[in-house]
XYZ file of N, CA, C and O in Angstrom:
244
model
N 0.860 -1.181 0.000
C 0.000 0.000 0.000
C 0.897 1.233 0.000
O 1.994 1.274 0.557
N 0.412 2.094 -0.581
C 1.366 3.325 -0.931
C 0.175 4.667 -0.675
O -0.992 4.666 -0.285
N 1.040 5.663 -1.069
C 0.094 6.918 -0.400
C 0.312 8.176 -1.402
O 1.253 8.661 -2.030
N -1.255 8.476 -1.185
C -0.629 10.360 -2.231
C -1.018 10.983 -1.202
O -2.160 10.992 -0.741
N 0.287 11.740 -0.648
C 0.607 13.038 -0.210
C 0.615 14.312 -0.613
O 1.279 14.845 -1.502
N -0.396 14.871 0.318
C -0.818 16.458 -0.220
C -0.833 16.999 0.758
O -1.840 16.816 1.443
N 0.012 17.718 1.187
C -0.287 19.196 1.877
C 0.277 18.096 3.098
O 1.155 17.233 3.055
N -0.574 18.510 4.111
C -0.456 17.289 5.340
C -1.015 16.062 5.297
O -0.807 15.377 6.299
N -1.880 15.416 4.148
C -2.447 14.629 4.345
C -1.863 13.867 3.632
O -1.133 14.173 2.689
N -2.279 12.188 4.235
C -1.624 11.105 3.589
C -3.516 10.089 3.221
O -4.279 9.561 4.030
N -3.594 10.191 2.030
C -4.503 9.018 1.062
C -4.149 7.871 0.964
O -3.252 7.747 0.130
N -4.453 6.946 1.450
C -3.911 5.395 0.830
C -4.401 4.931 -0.204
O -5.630 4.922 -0.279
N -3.694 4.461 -1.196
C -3.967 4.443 -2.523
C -2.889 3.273 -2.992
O -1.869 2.901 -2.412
N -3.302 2.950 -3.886
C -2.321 1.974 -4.701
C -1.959 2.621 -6.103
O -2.840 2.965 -6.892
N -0.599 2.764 -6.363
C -0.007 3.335 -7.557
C 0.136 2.558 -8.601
O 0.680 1.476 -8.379
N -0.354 2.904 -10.209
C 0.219 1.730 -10.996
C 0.654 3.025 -12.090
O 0.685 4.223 -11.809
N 0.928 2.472 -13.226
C 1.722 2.955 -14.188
C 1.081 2.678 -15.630
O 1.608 2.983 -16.700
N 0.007 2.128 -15.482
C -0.945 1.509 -16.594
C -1.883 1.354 -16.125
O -2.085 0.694 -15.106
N -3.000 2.185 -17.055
C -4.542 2.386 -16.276
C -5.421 0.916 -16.426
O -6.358 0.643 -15.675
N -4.893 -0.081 -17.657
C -5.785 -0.906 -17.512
C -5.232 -1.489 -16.303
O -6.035 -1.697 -15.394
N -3.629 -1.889 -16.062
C -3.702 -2.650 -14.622
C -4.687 -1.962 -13.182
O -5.374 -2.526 -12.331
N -4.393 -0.698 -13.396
C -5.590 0.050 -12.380
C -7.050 -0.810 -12.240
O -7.449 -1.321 -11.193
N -7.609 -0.838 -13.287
C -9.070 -1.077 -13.325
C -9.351 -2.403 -13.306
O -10.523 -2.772 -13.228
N -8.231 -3.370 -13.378
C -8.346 -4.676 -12.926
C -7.991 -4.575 -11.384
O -8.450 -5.609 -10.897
N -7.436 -3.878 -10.449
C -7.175 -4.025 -9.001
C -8.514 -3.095 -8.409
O -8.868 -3.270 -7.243
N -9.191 -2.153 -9.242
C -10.117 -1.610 -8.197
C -11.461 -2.000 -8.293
O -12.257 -2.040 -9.231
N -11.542 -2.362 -6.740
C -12.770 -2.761 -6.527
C -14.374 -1.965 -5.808
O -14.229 -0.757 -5.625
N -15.769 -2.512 -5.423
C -16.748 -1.531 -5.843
C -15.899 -0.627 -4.321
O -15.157 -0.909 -3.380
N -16.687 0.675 -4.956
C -16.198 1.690 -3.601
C -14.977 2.572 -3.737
O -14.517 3.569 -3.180
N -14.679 1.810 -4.663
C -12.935 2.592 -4.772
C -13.182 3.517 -6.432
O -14.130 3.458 -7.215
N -11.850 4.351 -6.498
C -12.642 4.959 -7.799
C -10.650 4.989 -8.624
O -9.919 4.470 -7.780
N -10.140 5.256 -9.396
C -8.872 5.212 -10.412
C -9.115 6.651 -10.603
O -10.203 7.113 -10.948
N -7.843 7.475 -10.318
C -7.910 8.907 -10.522
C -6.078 8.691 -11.403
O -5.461 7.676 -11.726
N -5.725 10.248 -11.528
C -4.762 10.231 -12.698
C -4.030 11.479 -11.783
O -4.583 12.387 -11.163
N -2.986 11.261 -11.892
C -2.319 12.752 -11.230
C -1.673 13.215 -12.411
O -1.309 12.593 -13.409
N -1.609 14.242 -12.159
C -0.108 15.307 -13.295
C 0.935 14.851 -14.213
O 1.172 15.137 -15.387
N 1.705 13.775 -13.066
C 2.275 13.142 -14.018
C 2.586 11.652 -14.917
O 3.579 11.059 -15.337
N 1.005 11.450 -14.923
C 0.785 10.623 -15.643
C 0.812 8.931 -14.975
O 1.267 7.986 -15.619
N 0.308 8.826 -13.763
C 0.326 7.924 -12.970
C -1.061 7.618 -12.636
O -1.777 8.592 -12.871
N -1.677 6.648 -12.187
C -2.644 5.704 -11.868
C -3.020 5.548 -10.455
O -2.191 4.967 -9.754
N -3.670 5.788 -10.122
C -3.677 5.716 -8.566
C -5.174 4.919 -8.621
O -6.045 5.112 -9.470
N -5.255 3.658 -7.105
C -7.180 3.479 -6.873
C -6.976 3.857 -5.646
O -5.898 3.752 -5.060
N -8.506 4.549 -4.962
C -8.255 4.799 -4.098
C -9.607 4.919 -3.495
O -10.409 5.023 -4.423
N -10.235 4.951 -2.298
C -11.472 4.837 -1.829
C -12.206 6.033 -2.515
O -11.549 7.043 -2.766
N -13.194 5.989 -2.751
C -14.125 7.045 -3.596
C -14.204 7.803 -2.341
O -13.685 8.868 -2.672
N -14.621 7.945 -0.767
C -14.653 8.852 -0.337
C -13.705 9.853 0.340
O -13.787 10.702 1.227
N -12.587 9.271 -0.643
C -10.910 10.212 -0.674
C -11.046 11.436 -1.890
O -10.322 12.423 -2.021
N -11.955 11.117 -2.538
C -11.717 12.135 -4.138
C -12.067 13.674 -3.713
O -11.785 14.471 -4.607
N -12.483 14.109 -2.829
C -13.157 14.970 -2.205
C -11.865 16.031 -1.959
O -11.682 17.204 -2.283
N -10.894 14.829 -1.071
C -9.818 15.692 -1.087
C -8.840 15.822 -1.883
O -8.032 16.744 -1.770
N -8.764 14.741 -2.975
C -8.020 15.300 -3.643
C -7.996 15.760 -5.135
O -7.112 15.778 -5.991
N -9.765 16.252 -5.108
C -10.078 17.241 -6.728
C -9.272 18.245 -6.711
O -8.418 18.229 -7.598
N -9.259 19.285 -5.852
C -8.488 20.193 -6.014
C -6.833 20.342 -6.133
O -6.196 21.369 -5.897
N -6.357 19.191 -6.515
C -4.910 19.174 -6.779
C -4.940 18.858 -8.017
O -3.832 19.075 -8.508
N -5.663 18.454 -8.755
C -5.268 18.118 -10.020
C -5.184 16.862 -10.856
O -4.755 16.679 -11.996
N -5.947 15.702 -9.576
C -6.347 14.769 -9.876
C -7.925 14.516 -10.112
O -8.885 14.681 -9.360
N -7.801 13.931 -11.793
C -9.069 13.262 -12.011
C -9.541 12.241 -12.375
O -8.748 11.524 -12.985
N -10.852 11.738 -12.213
C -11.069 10.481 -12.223
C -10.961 9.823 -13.381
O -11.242 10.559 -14.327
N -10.672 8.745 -13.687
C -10.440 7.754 -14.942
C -12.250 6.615 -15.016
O -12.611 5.663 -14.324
N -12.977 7.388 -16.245
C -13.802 6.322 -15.683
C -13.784 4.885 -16.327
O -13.485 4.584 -17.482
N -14.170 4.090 -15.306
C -14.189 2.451 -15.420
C -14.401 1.679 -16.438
O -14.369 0.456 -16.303
């Protein structure tokens, strides 16, 4: 398990590098967002809240 760090906060999230491997590891509840530089993240859907305003968006399923 790995983490996106913002500001003070730590998200637990799982990182991949290829969106289809993303969407084969996330399961219901969780949502695949995209950061800046081009990375894959899943992460509980009621994490996205905090981190729309950085610049991550969702990849849909």
């Amino acid at each position: 398990m790995a983490f996106i760090i913002v500001d003070e906060m730590q998200i637990p999230a799982k990182k991949f590098e290829d969106e289809q491997e993303a969407k084969k590891e996330a399961a219901d509840k969780e949502l695949i967002v995209k950061d800046d530089e081009g990375n894959f993240w899943v992460i509980d859907e009621e994490n996205y809240s905090k981190l729309e305003a950085y610049g991550y968006t969702i990849i849909e399923l």
